[in-house]
Structure formats: structure tokens, C-alpha cells
XYZ file of C-alpha atoms in Angstrom:
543
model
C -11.757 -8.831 26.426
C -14.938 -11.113 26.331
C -14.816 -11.878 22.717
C -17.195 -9.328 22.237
C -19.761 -11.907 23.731
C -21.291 -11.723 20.070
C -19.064 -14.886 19.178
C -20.365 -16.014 22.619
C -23.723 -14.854 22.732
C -25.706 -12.042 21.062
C -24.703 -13.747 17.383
C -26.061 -17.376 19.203
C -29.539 -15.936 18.403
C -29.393 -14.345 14.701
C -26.941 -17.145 13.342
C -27.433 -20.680 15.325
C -29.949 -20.769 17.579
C -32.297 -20.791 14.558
C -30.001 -23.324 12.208
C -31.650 -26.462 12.743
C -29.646 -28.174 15.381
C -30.039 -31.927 15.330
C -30.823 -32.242 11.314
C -29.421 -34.465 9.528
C -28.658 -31.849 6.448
C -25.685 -30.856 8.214
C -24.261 -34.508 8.978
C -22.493 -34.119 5.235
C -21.469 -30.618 4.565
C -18.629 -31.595 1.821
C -21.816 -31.702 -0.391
C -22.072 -28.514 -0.002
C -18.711 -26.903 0.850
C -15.728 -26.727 -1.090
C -12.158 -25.057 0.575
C -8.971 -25.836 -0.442
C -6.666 -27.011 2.181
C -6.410 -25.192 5.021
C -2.215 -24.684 5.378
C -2.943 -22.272 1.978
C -5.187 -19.972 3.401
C -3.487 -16.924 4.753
C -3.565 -13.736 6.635
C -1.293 -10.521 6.423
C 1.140 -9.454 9.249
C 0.315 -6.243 8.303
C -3.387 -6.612 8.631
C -3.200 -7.977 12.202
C -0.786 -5.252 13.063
C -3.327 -2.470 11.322
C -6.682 -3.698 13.104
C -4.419 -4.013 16.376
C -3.585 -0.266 16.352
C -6.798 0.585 15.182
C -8.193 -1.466 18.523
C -5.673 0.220 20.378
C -6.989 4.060 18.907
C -10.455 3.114 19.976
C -9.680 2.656 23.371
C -7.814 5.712 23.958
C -10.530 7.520 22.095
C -12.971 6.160 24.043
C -11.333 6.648 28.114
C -10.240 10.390 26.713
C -10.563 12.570 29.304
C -10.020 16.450 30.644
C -6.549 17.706 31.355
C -6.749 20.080 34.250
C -4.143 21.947 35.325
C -3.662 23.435 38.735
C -3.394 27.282 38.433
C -2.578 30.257 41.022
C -4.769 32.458 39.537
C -8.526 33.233 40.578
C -11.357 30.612 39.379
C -13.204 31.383 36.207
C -16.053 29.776 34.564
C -15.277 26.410 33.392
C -12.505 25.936 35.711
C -12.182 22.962 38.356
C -12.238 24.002 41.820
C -11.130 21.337 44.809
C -13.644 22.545 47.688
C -14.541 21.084 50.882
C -17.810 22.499 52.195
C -20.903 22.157 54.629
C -23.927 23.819 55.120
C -26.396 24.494 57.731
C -29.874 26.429 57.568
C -30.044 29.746 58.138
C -33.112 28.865 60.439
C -31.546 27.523 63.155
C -34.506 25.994 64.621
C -35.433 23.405 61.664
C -34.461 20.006 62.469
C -32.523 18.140 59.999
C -31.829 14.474 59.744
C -28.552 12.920 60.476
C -28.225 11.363 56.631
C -29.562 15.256 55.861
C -26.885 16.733 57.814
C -24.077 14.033 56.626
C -24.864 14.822 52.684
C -24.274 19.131 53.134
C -20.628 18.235 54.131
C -17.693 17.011 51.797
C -14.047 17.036 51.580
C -11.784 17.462 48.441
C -14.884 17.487 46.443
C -13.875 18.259 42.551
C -16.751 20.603 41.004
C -16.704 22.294 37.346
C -17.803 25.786 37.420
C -20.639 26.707 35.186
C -21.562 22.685 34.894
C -24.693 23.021 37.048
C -24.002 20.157 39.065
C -25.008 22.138 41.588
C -27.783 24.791 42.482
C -27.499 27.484 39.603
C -29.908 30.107 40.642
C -31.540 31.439 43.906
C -34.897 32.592 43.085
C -38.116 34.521 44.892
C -41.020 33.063 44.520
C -42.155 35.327 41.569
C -39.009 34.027 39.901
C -37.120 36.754 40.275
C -33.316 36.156 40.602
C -31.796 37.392 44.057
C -28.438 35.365 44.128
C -26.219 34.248 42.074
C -25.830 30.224 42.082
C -24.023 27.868 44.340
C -21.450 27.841 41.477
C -21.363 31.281 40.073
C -20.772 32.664 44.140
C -16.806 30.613 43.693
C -16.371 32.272 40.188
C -13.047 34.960 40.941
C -12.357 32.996 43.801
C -8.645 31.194 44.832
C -6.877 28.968 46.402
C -7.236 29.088 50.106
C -10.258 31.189 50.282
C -13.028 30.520 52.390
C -16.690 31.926 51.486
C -20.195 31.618 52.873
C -22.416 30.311 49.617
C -26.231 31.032 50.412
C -28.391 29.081 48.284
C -32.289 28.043 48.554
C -32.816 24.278 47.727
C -36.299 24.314 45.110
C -39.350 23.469 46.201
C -39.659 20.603 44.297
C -35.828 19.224 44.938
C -36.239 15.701 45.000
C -33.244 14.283 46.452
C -33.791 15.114 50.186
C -37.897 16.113 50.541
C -36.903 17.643 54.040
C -34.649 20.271 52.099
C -37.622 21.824 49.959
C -37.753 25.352 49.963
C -34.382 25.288 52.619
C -32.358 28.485 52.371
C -28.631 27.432 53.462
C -25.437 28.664 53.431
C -22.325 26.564 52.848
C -19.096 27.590 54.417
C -16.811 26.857 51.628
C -12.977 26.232 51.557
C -10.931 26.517 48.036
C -8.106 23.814 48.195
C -7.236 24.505 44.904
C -8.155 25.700 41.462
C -7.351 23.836 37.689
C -7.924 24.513 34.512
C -7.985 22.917 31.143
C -7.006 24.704 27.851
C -7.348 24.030 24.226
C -4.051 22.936 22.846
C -3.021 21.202 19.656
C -3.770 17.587 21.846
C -7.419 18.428 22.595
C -10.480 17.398 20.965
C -13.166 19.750 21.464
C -16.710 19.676 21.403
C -18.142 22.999 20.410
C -22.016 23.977 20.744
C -23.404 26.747 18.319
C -26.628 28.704 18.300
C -28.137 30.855 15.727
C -29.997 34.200 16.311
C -31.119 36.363 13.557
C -29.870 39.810 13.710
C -32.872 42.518 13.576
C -30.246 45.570 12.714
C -27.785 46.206 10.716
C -24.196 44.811 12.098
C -21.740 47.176 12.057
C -18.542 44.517 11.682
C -18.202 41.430 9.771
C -15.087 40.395 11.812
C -15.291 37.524 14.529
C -14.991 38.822 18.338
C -14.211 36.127 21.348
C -15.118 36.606 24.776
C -13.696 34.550 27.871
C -15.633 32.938 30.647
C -16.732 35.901 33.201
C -15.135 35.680 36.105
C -17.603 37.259 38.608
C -20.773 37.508 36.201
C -23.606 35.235 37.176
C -24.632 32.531 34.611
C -28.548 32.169 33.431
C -28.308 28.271 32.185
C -30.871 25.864 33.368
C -29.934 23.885 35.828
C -28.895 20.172 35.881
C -29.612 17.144 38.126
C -26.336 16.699 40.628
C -24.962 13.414 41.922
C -25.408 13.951 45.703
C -28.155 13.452 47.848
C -28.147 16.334 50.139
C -25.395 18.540 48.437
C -26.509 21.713 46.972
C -27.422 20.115 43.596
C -29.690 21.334 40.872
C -31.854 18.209 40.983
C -35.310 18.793 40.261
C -34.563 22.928 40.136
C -36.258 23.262 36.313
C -39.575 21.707 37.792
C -39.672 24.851 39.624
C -40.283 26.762 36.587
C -44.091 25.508 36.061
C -45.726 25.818 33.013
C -42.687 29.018 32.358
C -42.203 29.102 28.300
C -38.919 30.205 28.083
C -36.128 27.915 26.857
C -32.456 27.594 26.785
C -30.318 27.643 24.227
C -26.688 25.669 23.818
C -24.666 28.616 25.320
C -26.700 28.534 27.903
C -29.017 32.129 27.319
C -32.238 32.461 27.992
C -34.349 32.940 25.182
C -38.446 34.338 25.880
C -41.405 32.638 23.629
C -41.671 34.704 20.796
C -45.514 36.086 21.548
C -45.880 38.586 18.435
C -48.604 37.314 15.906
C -48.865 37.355 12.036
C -45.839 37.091 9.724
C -43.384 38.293 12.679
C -44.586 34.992 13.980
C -43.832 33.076 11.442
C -40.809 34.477 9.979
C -39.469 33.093 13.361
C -40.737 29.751 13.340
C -39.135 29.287 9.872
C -35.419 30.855 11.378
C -35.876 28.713 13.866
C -36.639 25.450 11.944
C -33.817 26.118 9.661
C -31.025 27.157 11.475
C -31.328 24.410 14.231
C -28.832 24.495 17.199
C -26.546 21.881 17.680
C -22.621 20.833 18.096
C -19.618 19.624 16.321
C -16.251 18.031 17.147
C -12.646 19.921 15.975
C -9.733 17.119 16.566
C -6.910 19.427 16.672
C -4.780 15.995 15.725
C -6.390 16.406 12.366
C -7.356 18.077 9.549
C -10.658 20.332 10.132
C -13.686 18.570 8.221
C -15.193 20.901 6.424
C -18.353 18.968 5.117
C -20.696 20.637 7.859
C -21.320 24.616 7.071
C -18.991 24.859 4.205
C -21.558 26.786 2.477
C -21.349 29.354 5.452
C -18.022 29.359 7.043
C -14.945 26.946 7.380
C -13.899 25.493 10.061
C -10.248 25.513 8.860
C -10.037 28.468 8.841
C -12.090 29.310 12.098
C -10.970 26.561 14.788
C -7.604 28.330 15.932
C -10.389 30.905 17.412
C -10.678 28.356 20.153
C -6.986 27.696 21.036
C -5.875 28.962 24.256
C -9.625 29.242 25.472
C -10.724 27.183 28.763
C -13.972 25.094 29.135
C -17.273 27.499 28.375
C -15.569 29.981 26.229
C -17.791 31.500 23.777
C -16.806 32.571 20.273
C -18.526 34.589 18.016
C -19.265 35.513 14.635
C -21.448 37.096 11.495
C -22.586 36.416 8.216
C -24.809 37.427 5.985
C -27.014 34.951 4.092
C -26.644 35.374 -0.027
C -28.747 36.799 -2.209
C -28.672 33.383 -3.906
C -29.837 31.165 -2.124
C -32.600 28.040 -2.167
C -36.255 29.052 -1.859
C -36.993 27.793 1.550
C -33.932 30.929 2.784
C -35.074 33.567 0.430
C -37.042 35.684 3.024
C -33.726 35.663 4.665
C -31.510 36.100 2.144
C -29.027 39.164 3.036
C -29.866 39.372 6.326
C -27.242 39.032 9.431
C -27.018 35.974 11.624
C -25.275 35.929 14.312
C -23.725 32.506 15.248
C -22.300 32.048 18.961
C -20.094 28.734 19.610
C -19.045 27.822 23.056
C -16.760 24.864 23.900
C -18.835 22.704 26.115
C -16.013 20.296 26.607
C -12.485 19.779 25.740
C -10.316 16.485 26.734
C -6.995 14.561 25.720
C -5.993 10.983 24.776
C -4.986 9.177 28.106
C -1.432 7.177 28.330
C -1.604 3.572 27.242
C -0.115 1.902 29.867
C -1.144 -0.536 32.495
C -3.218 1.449 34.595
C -5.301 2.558 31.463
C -6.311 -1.188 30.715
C -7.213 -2.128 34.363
C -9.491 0.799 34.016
C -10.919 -0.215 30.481
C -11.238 -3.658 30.607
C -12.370 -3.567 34.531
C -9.538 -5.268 35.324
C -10.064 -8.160 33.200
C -6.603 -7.491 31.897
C -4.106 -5.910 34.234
C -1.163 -4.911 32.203
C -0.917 -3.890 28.202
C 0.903 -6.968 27.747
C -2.021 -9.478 28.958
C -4.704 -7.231 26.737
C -2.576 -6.836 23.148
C -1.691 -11.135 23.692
C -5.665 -11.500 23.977
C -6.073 -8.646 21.436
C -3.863 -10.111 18.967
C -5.404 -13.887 19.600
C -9.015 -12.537 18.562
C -7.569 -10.461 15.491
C -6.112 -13.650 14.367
C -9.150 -15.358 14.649
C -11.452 -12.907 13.033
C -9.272 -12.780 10.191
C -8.806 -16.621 9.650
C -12.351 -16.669 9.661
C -12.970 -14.090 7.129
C -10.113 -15.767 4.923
C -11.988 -19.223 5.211
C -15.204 -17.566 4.063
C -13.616 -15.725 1.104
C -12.680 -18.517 -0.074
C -15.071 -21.084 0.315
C -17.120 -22.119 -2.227
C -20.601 -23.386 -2.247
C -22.575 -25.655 -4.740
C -25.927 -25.247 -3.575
C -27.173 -25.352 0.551
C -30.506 -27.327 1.749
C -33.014 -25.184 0.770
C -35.968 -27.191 3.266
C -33.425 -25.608 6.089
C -33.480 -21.948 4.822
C -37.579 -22.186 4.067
C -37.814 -23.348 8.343
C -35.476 -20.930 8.891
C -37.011 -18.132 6.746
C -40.401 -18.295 9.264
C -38.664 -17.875 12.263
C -36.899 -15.059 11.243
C -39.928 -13.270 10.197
C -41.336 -13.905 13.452
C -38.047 -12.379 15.166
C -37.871 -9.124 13.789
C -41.341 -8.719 14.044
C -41.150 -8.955 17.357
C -37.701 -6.842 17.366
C -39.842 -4.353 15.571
C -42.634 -4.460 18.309
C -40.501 -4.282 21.090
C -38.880 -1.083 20.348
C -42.295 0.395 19.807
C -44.472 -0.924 22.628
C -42.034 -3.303 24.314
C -43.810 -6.393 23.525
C -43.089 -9.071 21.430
C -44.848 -10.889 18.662
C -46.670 -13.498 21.189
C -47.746 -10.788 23.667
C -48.876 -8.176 20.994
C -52.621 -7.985 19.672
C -53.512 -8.057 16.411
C -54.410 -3.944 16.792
C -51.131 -2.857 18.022
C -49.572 -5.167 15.215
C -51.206 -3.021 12.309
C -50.894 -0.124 14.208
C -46.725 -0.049 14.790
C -45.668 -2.332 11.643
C -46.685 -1.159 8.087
C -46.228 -2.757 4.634
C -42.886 -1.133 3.953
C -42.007 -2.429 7.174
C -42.936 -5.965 6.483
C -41.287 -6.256 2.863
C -37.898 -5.149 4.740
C -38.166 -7.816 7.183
C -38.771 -10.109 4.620
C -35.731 -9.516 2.617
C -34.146 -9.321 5.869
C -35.026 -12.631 6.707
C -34.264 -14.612 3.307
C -30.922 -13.020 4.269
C -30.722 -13.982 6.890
C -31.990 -17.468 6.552
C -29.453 -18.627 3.706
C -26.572 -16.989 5.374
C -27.081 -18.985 8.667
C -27.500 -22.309 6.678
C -24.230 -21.397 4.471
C -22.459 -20.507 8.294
C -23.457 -23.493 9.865
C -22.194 -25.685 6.750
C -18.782 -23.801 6.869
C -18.652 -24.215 11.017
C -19.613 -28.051 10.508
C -16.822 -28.881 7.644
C -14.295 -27.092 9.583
C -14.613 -28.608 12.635
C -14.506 -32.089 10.915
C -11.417 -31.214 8.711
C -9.762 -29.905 12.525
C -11.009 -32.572 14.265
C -13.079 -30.500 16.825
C -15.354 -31.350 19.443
C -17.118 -30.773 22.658
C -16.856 -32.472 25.739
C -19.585 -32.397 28.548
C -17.527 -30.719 30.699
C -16.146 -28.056 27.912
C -19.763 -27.372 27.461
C -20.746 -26.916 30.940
C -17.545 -24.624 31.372
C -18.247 -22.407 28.829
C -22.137 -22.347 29.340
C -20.694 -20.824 33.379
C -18.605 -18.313 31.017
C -20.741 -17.021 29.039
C -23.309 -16.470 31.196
C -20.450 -14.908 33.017
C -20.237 -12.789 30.770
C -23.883 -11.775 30.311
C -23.676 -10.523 33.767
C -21.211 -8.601 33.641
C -22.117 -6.978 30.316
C -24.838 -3.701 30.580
C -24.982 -3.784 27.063
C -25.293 -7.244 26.301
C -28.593 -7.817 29.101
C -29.784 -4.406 27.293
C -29.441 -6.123 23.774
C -31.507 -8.503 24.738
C -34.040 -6.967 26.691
C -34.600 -4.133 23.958
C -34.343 -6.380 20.921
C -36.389 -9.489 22.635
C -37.551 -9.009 25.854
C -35.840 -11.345 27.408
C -33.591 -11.508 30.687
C -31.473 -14.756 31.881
C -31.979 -15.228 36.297
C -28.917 -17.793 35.441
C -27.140 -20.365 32.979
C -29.704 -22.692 32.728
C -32.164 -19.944 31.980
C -30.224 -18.740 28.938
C -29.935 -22.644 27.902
C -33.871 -22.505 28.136
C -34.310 -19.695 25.706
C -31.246 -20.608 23.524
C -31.213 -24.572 23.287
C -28.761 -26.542 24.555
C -27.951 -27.526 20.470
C -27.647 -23.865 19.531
C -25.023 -23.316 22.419
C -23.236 -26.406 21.817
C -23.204 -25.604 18.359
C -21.324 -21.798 19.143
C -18.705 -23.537 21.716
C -17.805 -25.874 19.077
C -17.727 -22.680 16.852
C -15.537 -21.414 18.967
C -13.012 -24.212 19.924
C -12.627 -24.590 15.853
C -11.495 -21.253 15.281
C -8.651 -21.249 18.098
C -7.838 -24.332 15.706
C -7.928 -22.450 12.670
C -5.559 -19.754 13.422
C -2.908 -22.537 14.214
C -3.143 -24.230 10.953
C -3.698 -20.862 8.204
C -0.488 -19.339 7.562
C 0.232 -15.627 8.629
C 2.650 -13.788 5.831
C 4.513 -10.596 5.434
């Protein structure tokens, strides 16, 4: 567990790199800084052993994943089918590449039915369907059958140029078939789509319906992972300038091409009842802040236990009488809502296999994680402790005012980046008034008087406590954890993305991120860091 490089790194830049390293209005910071001695601060047991747990829940949360279950029966939609396949052309003559003819042929390959990883839909050229998908041909298959899948690779599939416009047929062999069903351990995403109902419904009562097992699916199709496999990459740019959407379930829905009010009417349905998705933890309590006004999900969710992956749920209601202006010109009519679980998955075991995964095998067994896990808790509450109760007459105000400016010129060019990726330095004075108005600005200036007097404060708090502990840096300390954190950068997608998309900046190696940093700033964190492993052993910890 890398500290969350922001001890290490990403908080170098907002709190020290900008805190005047090398003044001398940090040489006395008992001027400043009153504590009372350290051996009286403490932390609660029970606080270390809450945030630990509540570490621990994240994690799971975060690695859940689907519980499939191998079944006898035949394959529906939504279920996970073990295939091997390959596939040759049905014109014999065309000559295919080696790589070509290596990437139509797998073994054990896991594929989701109805996920579109692969090709969804054969189609003429006038668009008219002829075959069901690669997918929707193994729906109501088993176990140990073996099926010829003929599919045509688009026109414009990107993955393998020499496949465009390619009718094949894989020869297909189910090694097994698994499914995964709601329980009271899932947590379930559910999509849900609106459609106004034109006649009168004739029951108010929900209905379900299961995945079809040999009915072919209409959802757009989705990029797949391999090269030459029948994937759906680049399938929707076969659709040209075609208007027709598709909704969450995954129906096809024409462009409404009717003029006048009909038109409009719905535009405004359309606008107001927006598709979208929610999350029922089946470990909880429903939360019934979203659509309370129109149904509960309490009362509803149980619709989905026992379903599978892709089941769709139904149900109708009519919109009251008495309701806000912007509904009345739908007020009493039907509306049909369809929800369809586009995933479902469990909490994983925490055990030592978990945390190799997790961590990527920083930490190899639960014991070597919760003794690092329990180290930083310490330390994060120590600190927080030592803040509470310090007590400040006053801070060096000529530090703040430097600081203030160079804040200000940081999240301007935070601000810039994310608009036009380029910082303050590389932006003209015409993009600047374009992409930052005067809202804008008085934000960033509060934002940076903020910030200003709460890095001086910090590094008057870091500077008495690591005389009280005695603490400092060594030129080889430094030059060790300079190697680590850079380390860490490295190895860290979102820390290099932090910093590209909040500054624009990348680090080729260490002495590139002393460069940007300073070598004070850095220094300045290690010692940060060294103090507060000293902190935790002097606070006391109570019951």
C-alpha cells in the first residue's frame, strides 16, 4: 500500500512544494505553534479498528465480482458459456494471414451471452438482418454441443482490415455453460427505460420476462478484445448516418419523424424521463430517495431475485393528476418502465489470494497488508490528533502573500488544462478569457488564500514536530526515498494521470520529478514523513 503516494507525492505539489523552502520564517516555529506535550495526545482503539474495517469493506467492494455457476441446462441470455472455436471463410479461395488465421481460433474461451463482445448481427447490405449474431446462434445451446456460427465481419471492422466484409463460419464446441443468479449476496446494477404508453393499459400489475433462450437480440454492438475473433469492433460504424438509437435494454428505438406538437410532446417525454441505472445491495436496506414519488424500490427489488444476468422486469404507472407544470401534458397518462439487470456480482473472500490480486502483489498475505494497513491508520490519526490540537498565534503572513500568487497561477492553469490541455504559460491571452470567467476566477481566489495559509500553518506544524522528535534527513534517506517515490509514480496509472490532467506534466525519471518539484519541497515531505512514523510511537493509543 504506497501510502496513497499523496503523502509521497500528489500532496508534494498543493502543500510543500509551494511553502517557501529555505526561508528563514520557518527556522522558529514555537513562535507560532503551540501543542502540549506529545505523550497526551491520543487516539482511540476503536477508531483504528473502525477505519481498518472500513479499508477492509472498500476493497472487497471494489474486486467484487460475478458468481457463475456451472449448470446442465441449455444456455440462455446472460449466461457464461466456456467455448473453444475457429473459423475459416466460407470462400475458400481468399488468402488469410497466418496472425489472421491464429486470432479465429481459441480454447476455453469464457464469453457472456448477450454482452456483444462479439459480432451481434449479420446484416445485407440494405441493413436488413439475415442471421442472428455470433452470440445469439449459442443461445439454447449445452454442454458438449458443437455448432457451425456463420457470421459476416463489417465492412468497416477495424481490428484485422483483411477481414472486412468476410463471411465466416466458426465451428464451435460448448465445454460448459454457468450462470449467475440474484441472491440475497448480490449487488445488482439495474438499467431502466421509459416509454410512454399511446393506449390505454389494460393491467396495473408488474409482469417479468426471462432472457429468451433462442430469440435473437437487436442491441448495438460493442468493441471485443480480440484481434481476429468474431468481435463487434467497429460493427456500429456500419450503420452510416442511420438515426436510430438504442436504448438501456437494448431495443431499438426509430427517430421520431412526425412534425408539430406530436413532435414535441416527445422531445419533452424524452427530456424528462431520462434513461439511466441504479444499484439494489441486497445486503441492505433498499434506498428509496430515487423515484419515491413513482414507485419504491422496497417494495419492487425482490422482482429481481432468482433472475440471471439480462433479465428484464417490467412495470406501469400512471402519472397524477397533480403534478408540477413541466408533467402536466402528461399527467394521467401510462408509462411504461422496463428494468433489466445489466450486471449482478458478489463480495470476493478476503484471504491471501485476494490481496496479491489487489495490491499487485505488493502485499502477499492479509497479514503483511492489515500490519501496513494498521501502520498508516495510526499515522493518519496521530496526525489529525496533533492538528486538533495545535494552536496557532498568528503565521508569517509575507509567506502566505508569495504563496497566495502561485496558487493563483496553479489552478489557473489546472483550470486550462482540463479545457484545452494547456497550462497557464502555454495558453494565449484569447483562450484565457475564452475558458475562465469571473465566477471562475473569484473561486480560485478563495481557493488559493486557502490554500496559501493552510500550507504555511502545515509546514509550521511539520517543522515543530520534527524538532520536538528529533527528526532528520540524511543524504542517503533522501536519495532512497526520492528512488521510491518515483517508484511509485511508475507504477501508479492514476497518479502519472493526476498529473498530466491537472498540470501537464510527466516525470522520464527521479531526477526529472526533483526538477519540477525542488529538491527542498521533497526533502521537506521525506522529513514529513520520517516524523510521523515518530509520532505514532510517542501519542498514546486508548480504549
Amino acid at each position: 500500500m504506497k501510502r496513497t503516494i499523496a503523502m509521497a507525492t500528489a500532496a508534494v505539489l498543493l502543500l510543500t512544494s509551494l511553502v517557501g523552502c529555505g526561508s528563514s520564517a520557518y527556522d522558529n516555529p514555537e513562535k507560532y505553534v503551540t501543542l502540549p506535550e506529545l505523550s497526551t495526545i491520543t487516539i482511540s482503539q476503536a477508531d483504528i479498528d473502525a477505519d481498518k474495517q472500513e479499508t477492509i469493506d472498500a476493497l472487497l467492494d471494489e474486486n467484487r465480482k460475478a458468481d457463475y455457476k456451472e449448470v446442465d441446462g441449455v444456455a440462455q441470455k446472460g449466461d457464461q458459456v466456456n467455448i473453444d472455436y475457429e473459423g475459416k471463410p466460407t470462400d475458400s479461395s481468399l488468402q488469410l494471414s497466418d496472425t489472421t488465421i491464429a486470432g479465429m481460433k481459441a480454447e476455453g474461451f469464457d464469453l457472456v451471452l448477450g454482452s456483444d463482445t462479439f459480432i451481434s448481427e449479420y446484416l445485407t447490405e440494405d441493413g436488413t438482418k439475415t442471421h442472428d449474431g455470433f452470440e445469439d446462434q449459442l443461445i439454447g445451446k449445452k454442454a458438449g454441443d458443437k455448432v457451425d456460427v456463420k457470421v459476416k465481419f463489417p465492412d468497416s471492422y477495424s481490428n484485422d482490415k483483411t477481414l472486412q466484409g468476410v463471411e465466416v463460419i466458426f465451428t464451435v464446441t460448448v465445454n460448459s455453460v454457468s450462470r449467475l443468479t440474484v441472491d440475497e449476496d448480490t449487488l445488482i446494477k439495474v438499467d431502466y427505460e421509459f416509454k410512454l404508453q399511446e393506449d390505454e393499459p389494460t393491467t396495473s400489475e408488474p409482469t417479468t420476462s426471462e432472457p429468451a433462450t433462442n430469440e435473437p437480440t437487436t442491441t448495438e454492438p460493442v468493441t471485443g478484445e480480440e484481434a481476429s475473433t468474431p468481435s463487434a469492433a467497429s460493427a456500429d460504424e456500419d450503420n452510416g448516418d442511420d438515426a436510430s438509437t438504442t436504448t438501456a435494454s437494448g431495443s431499438t428505438t426509430l427517430p421520431d419523424l412526425s412534425e408539430g406538437e406530436e413532435e414535441e410532446e416527445a422531445a419533452d417525454f424524452d427530456d424528462l424521463f431520462k434513461s439511466g441505472s441504479f444499484e439494489i445491495d441486497y445486503s441492505k436496506d433498499a434506498d428509496d430517495t430515487m423515484f419515491s414519488d413513482i414507485f419504491k424500490i422496497a417494495d419492487y427489488r425482490d422482482e429481481f431475485t432468482g433472475k440471471n444476468l439480462y433479465a428484464e422486469v417490467t412495470k406501469e404507472f400512471v402519472i397524477p393528476t397533480d403534478v408540477d407544470e413541466e408533467y402536466k401534458d402528461f399527467a394521467g397518462k401510462t408509462v411504461i418502465i422496463t428494468f433489466t439487470v445489466s450486471s449482478a456480482t458478489i463480495l470476493p473472500e478476503y484471504n491471501d489470494e485476494l490481496i496479491k490480486t489487489a495490491t499487485s502483489e505488493e502485499y502477499t498475505t492479509v497479514a503483511a497488508y492489515e500490519e501496513a494497513l494498521i501502520k498508516n491508520i495510526k499515522i493518519d490519526l496521530a496526525l489529525a490528533a496533533v492538528e486538533e490540537a495545535a494552536v496557532y498565534s498568528g503565521y508569517p503572513k509575507d509567506e502566505a502573500e508569495k504563496l497566495y500568487e502561485e496558487y493563483v497561477d496553479q489552478l489557473i492553469s489546472q483550470e486550462l488544462y482540463s479545457a484545452i490541455g494547456k497550462t497557464l504559460d502555454q495558453a494565449t491571452s484569447a483562450e484565457l478569457k475564452a475558458n475562465i470567467d469571473d465566477a471562475t476566477y473569484q473561486e480560485i481566489y478563495a481557493t488559493a488564500a486557502s490554500y496559501s495559509i493552510s500550507s504555511v500553518k502545515s509546514r509550521l506544524l511539520i517543522e515543530y514536530l520534527c524538532n520536538k522528535l528529533d527528526v532528520k534527513l540524511s543524504d542517503k534517506e533522501y536519495d532512497e526515498k526520492l528512488a521510491e517515490t518515483f517508484s511509485d509514480y511508475q507504477s501508479d496509472y492514476y497518479t502519472q494521470y493526476y498529473y498530466t490532467y491537472y498540470y501537464g506534466v510527466t516525470f522520464a525519471d527521479a531526477q526529472d520529478m526533483e526538477d519540477y518539484m525542488g529538491k527542498e519541497s521533497l526533502e521537506l515531505q521525506f522529513r514529513s514523513d520520517k516524523m510521523s512514523e515518530a509520532l505514532v510511537e510517542v501519542i498514546q493509543i486508548v480504549d
